[in-house]
Amino acid sequence: MKFCVLGCVAAVLSAPCGLFARQSPQLPALKQEAAAEVDKLQTLTQQMVDEIFSFSELGFQEYETSRYVTSILEKNGFQVEHGVAGVPTAWVATYGSGKPVIAFITDIDCIPRASQKPGVAYHDPIVEGAPGHGEGHNSGMAVNVTAALVLKKLMEEHHIGGTIKLVPGVAEELLGTKAFYVRAGLFKDVDIVLGAHVESEFSTSYGTGNGEWSGLVSVQYFFHGKAAHAAAAPWEGRSALDAVELMDTGWDFRREHLRPAQRSHRVIINGGDQPNVVPSEAAVWYYFRELDYPHIRELYELGNMVAESAAKMTGTTVDHKLVGSAWPPYLNKVIAETQQKNIEAVGMPKWSDADQTLAKALQKEIGAKVDGLKEKIDPLTEPVKKPVGGGSDDIGDISWNVPMVYLMYPANIPNLPGHSWANGVAMATPIAHKGSTAGAKVQAMTALDFFLQPQLVQQAWDYFRNVQTKDIHYETFLSSDDKPAVEMNKEKMGKFAPELKKYYYDPARFRSYLEQMGIQYPTVRTKP
Ligand SMILES: [Zn+2]
């Protein structure tokens, strides 16, 4: 691995490219040193991947994760401010001083009901029904913290000026915090944001990328009726559940007449207590997704109108609470082009036969295309002309305030459904460990590009000001009285935490989480 990086960096060195002709003479050597230092931290990287996997904490309840990560950073000389932006599990860790200020961000929360034993190619939960890292957010901090520790060492040794900041994506699955981070001014002095997210490929993008991003608002509707005996005096009651059902029906009819770009989905979070009591309280939770701010606003207002109408029909009242929001991300071309060169220099991890066996067995198990792990890196492509929309990420709000890219590092298996146990299978195995090491190299190398070439920082801002925000100006979805929904998931996490605690990873006793759990790697079905 190390050998490959040296070779690739040498190739970059001799490239007759305008960008590299202008760089400081020591930059290629520094990047090479950064990659070698990341390799030296492989054990720590693996431990962070495995430890955070074992914590399995839902959004806003990432207490163990935040304690663990910030203690590593504090021990290594980073200043940590806890509880930022009114979010108890959020923090900002800082090292260095002066410009440029480069911020690393990555998510830390997991998915309900996604508990899964790592390295096992079929559904086998660690704790039945418990949350688990069924997206792979457990690997992000391993990437960013490894990169930050290496950068700090290099900045000290080589007297490189500038500031590194690390920020966690708390409750990303709820799109719950980043608009609040922006509102609290966390990125006010930041020059460049380097986000990292788990993927099965090694890539970056700019503009609207592949067009599969939507923005959204996440809104909970609380209906209030009147309780009565459901058999003896139903005419005395007013059912809040009726209102929820009518709102859902109304929305489904209206959906036919919305732009194809809209995506909306709901869960009923309170459907009443028992059938013989007319439900006086019921609640439904919607995600309303669209491609841009004005269309998301429109959906939000339409949702409110449908809710009011359902309340009128049923003689109930309704109020709503915004619990999350996200602009569709828009990423910076200058940073993406710089990052792509580093991705190509680092290259894909070398997968073992065991890694490929696990990947193919899982793909077969879930009925996906069986083509194993990716071996190749695709070139950087132009953004699609007509975005179609898809998932959301609240980094979108950051990307409209500071030049930002989102590194996708190869730490998971391709062709998985997302947000499920299957996406957790690889996440405490050598696939996630190697992918995180590769991601950390690119994060460190890209930060060095911007620390050592002030003109690149300037170019990134030129793109941000003259292209990205030329006609579109950021407006938050938050009203002044919206607050982070920090109570969410408290009950669910409280229910499972005591059981999950029994399975926390102990790196003092076991070389890996697989070893601690006594899992043969890989474990695949022997019979179809
Ligand atoms: Zn994610």
PDB file of N, CA, C and O in Angstrom, residues 478-501:
ATOM      1  N   LEU A 478     -35.058  27.637   8.953  1.00  0.00           N
ATOM      2  CA  LEU A 478     -35.370  27.782  10.378  1.00  0.00           C
ATOM      3  C   LEU A 478     -36.038  29.119  10.650  1.00  0.00           C
ATOM      4  O   LEU A 478     -35.642  30.141  10.096  1.00  0.00           O
ATOM      5  N   SER A 479     -37.023  29.086  11.508  1.00  0.00           N
ATOM      6  CA  SER A 479     -37.547  30.353  12.019  1.00  0.00           C
ATOM      7  C   SER A 479     -36.793  30.642  13.315  1.00  0.00           C
ATOM      8  O   SER A 479     -36.145  29.752  13.867  1.00  0.00           O
ATOM      9  N   SER A 480     -36.900  31.877  13.798  1.00  0.00           N
ATOM     10  CA  SER A 480     -36.043  32.263  14.925  1.00  0.00           C
ATOM     11  C   SER A 480     -36.322  31.435  16.171  1.00  0.00           C
ATOM     12  O   SER A 480     -35.453  31.266  17.021  1.00  0.00           O
ATOM     13  N   ASP A 481     -37.560  30.869  16.291  1.00  0.00           N
ATOM     14  CA  ASP A 481     -37.815  30.077  17.506  1.00  0.00           C
ATOM     15  C   ASP A 481     -37.616  28.568  17.311  1.00  0.00           C
ATOM     16  O   ASP A 481     -37.861  27.797  18.234  1.00  0.00           O
ATOM     17  N   ASP A 482     -37.180  28.123  16.129  1.00  0.00           N
ATOM     18  CA  ASP A 482     -36.849  26.699  15.962  1.00  0.00           C
ATOM     19  C   ASP A 482     -35.592  26.361  16.751  1.00  0.00           C
ATOM     20  O   ASP A 482     -34.610  27.108  16.728  1.00  0.00           O
ATOM     21  N   LYS A 483     -35.659  25.214  17.425  1.00  0.00           N
ATOM     22  CA  LYS A 483     -34.503  24.763  18.223  1.00  0.00           C
ATOM     23  C   LYS A 483     -34.133  23.348  17.799  1.00  0.00           C
ATOM     24  O   LYS A 483     -35.004  22.597  17.355  1.00  0.00           O
ATOM     25  N   PRO A 484     -32.867  22.943  17.968  1.00  0.00           N
ATOM     26  CA  PRO A 484     -32.508  21.558  17.657  1.00  0.00           C
ATOM     27  C   PRO A 484     -33.364  20.587  18.491  1.00  0.00           C
ATOM     28  O   PRO A 484     -33.571  20.828  19.686  1.00  0.00           O
ATOM     29  N   ALA A 485     -33.830  19.508  17.865  1.00  0.00           N
ATOM     30  CA  ALA A 485     -34.754  18.580  18.528  1.00  0.00           C
ATOM     31  C   ALA A 485     -33.973  17.553  19.356  1.00  0.00           C
ATOM     32  O   ALA A 485     -34.044  16.344  19.123  1.00  0.00           O
ATOM     33  N   VAL A 486     -33.242  18.059  20.333  1.00  0.00           N
ATOM     34  CA  VAL A 486     -32.251  17.231  21.037  1.00  0.00           C
ATOM     35  C   VAL A 486     -32.855  16.104  21.885  1.00  0.00           C
ATOM     36  O   VAL A 486     -32.139  15.203  22.306  1.00  0.00           O
ATOM     37  N   GLU A 487     -34.189  16.161  22.100  1.00  0.00           N
ATOM     38  CA  GLU A 487     -34.821  15.094  22.885  1.00  0.00           C
ATOM     39  C   GLU A 487     -35.114  13.849  22.043  1.00  0.00           C
ATOM     40  O   GLU A 487     -35.445  12.793  22.587  1.00  0.00           O
ATOM     41  N   MET A 488     -34.999  13.999  20.710  1.00  0.00           N
ATOM     42  CA  MET A 488     -35.371  12.872  19.851  1.00  0.00           C
ATOM     43  C   MET A 488     -34.471  11.673  20.123  1.00  0.00           C
ATOM     44  O   MET A 488     -33.285  11.819  20.423  1.00  0.00           O
ATOM     45  N   ASN A 489     -35.035  10.501  19.996  1.00  0.00           N
ATOM     46  CA  ASN A 489     -34.339   9.211  20.165  1.00  0.00           C
ATOM     47  C   ASN A 489     -33.917   8.891  21.597  1.00  0.00           C
ATOM     48  O   ASN A 489     -33.282   7.871  21.835  1.00  0.00           O
ATOM     49  N   LYS A 490     -34.262   9.772  22.529  1.00  0.00           N
ATOM     50  CA  LYS A 490     -33.816   9.562  23.908  1.00  0.00           C
ATOM     51  C   LYS A 490     -34.388   8.247  24.460  1.00  0.00           C
ATOM     52  O   LYS A 490     -33.665   7.420  25.016  1.00  0.00           O
ATOM     53  N   GLU A 491     -35.709   8.072  24.246  1.00  0.00           N
ATOM     54  CA  GLU A 491     -36.377   6.882  24.786  1.00  0.00           C
ATOM     55  C   GLU A 491     -35.848   5.605  24.140  1.00  0.00           C
ATOM     56  O   GLU A 491     -35.526   4.637  24.823  1.00  0.00           O
ATOM     57  N   LYS A 492     -35.759   5.642  22.787  1.00  0.00           N
ATOM     58  CA  LYS A 492     -35.295   4.466  22.037  1.00  0.00           C
ATOM     59  C   LYS A 492     -33.897   4.069  22.475  1.00  0.00           C
ATOM     60  O   LYS A 492     -33.593   2.903  22.684  1.00  0.00           O
ATOM     61  N   MET A 493     -33.027   5.071  22.626  1.00  0.00           N
ATOM     62  CA  MET A 493     -31.633   4.788  22.988  1.00  0.00           C
ATOM     63  C   MET A 493     -31.568   4.275  24.430  1.00  0.00           C
ATOM     64  O   MET A 493     -30.816   3.348  24.724  1.00  0.00           O
ATOM     65  N   GLY A 494     -32.386   4.886  25.290  1.00  0.00           N
ATOM     66  CA  GLY A 494     -32.412   4.465  26.686  1.00  0.00           C
ATOM     67  C   GLY A 494     -32.832   3.004  26.822  1.00  0.00           C
ATOM     68  O   GLY A 494     -32.328   2.272  27.670  1.00  0.00           O
ATOM     69  N   LYS A 495     -33.721   2.574  25.952  1.00  0.00           N
ATOM     70  CA  LYS A 495     -34.216   1.202  25.987  1.00  0.00           C
ATOM     71  C   LYS A 495     -33.108   0.204  25.620  1.00  0.00           C
ATOM     72  O   LYS A 495     -33.001  -0.864  26.215  1.00  0.00           O
ATOM     73  N   PHE A 496     -32.282   0.556  24.618  1.00  0.00           N
ATOM     74  CA  PHE A 496     -31.312  -0.413  24.120  1.00  0.00           C
ATOM     75  C   PHE A 496     -29.902  -0.261  24.689  1.00  0.00           C
ATOM     76  O   PHE A 496     -29.098  -1.194  24.632  1.00  0.00           O
ATOM     77  N   ALA A 497     -29.579   0.929  25.222  1.00  0.00           N
ATOM     78  CA  ALA A 497     -28.187   1.187  25.637  1.00  0.00           C
ATOM     79  C   ALA A 497     -27.659   0.160  26.650  1.00  0.00           C
ATOM     80  O   ALA A 497     -26.524  -0.319  26.490  1.00  0.00           O
ATOM     81  N   PRO A 498     -28.451  -0.230  27.684  1.00  0.00           N
ATOM     82  CA  PRO A 498     -27.891  -1.183  28.654  1.00  0.00           C
ATOM     83  C   PRO A 498     -27.476  -2.512  28.001  1.00  0.00           C
ATOM     84  O   PRO A 498     -26.431  -3.070  28.334  1.00  0.00           O
ATOM     85  N   GLU A 499     -28.274  -2.980  27.051  1.00  0.00           N
ATOM     86  CA  GLU A 499     -27.949  -4.241  26.365  1.00  0.00           C
ATOM     87  C   GLU A 499     -26.753  -4.055  25.417  1.00  0.00           C
ATOM     88  O   GLU A 499     -25.839  -4.877  25.374  1.00  0.00           O
ATOM     89  N   LEU A 500     -26.753  -2.935  24.690  1.00  0.00           N
ATOM     90  CA  LEU A 500     -25.648  -2.673  23.752  1.00  0.00           C
ATOM     91  C   LEU A 500     -24.310  -2.537  24.488  1.00  0.00           C
ATOM     92  O   LEU A 500     -23.266  -2.916  23.971  1.00  0.00           O
ATOM     93  N   LYS A 501     -24.372  -1.975  25.682  1.00  0.00           N
ATOM     94  CA  LYS A 501     -23.161  -1.740  26.486  1.00  0.00           C
ATOM     95  C   LYS A 501     -22.344  -3.020  26.684  1.00  0.00           C
ATOM     96  O   LYS A 501     -21.120  -2.988  26.728  1.00  0.00           O
TER      97      LYS A 501
END
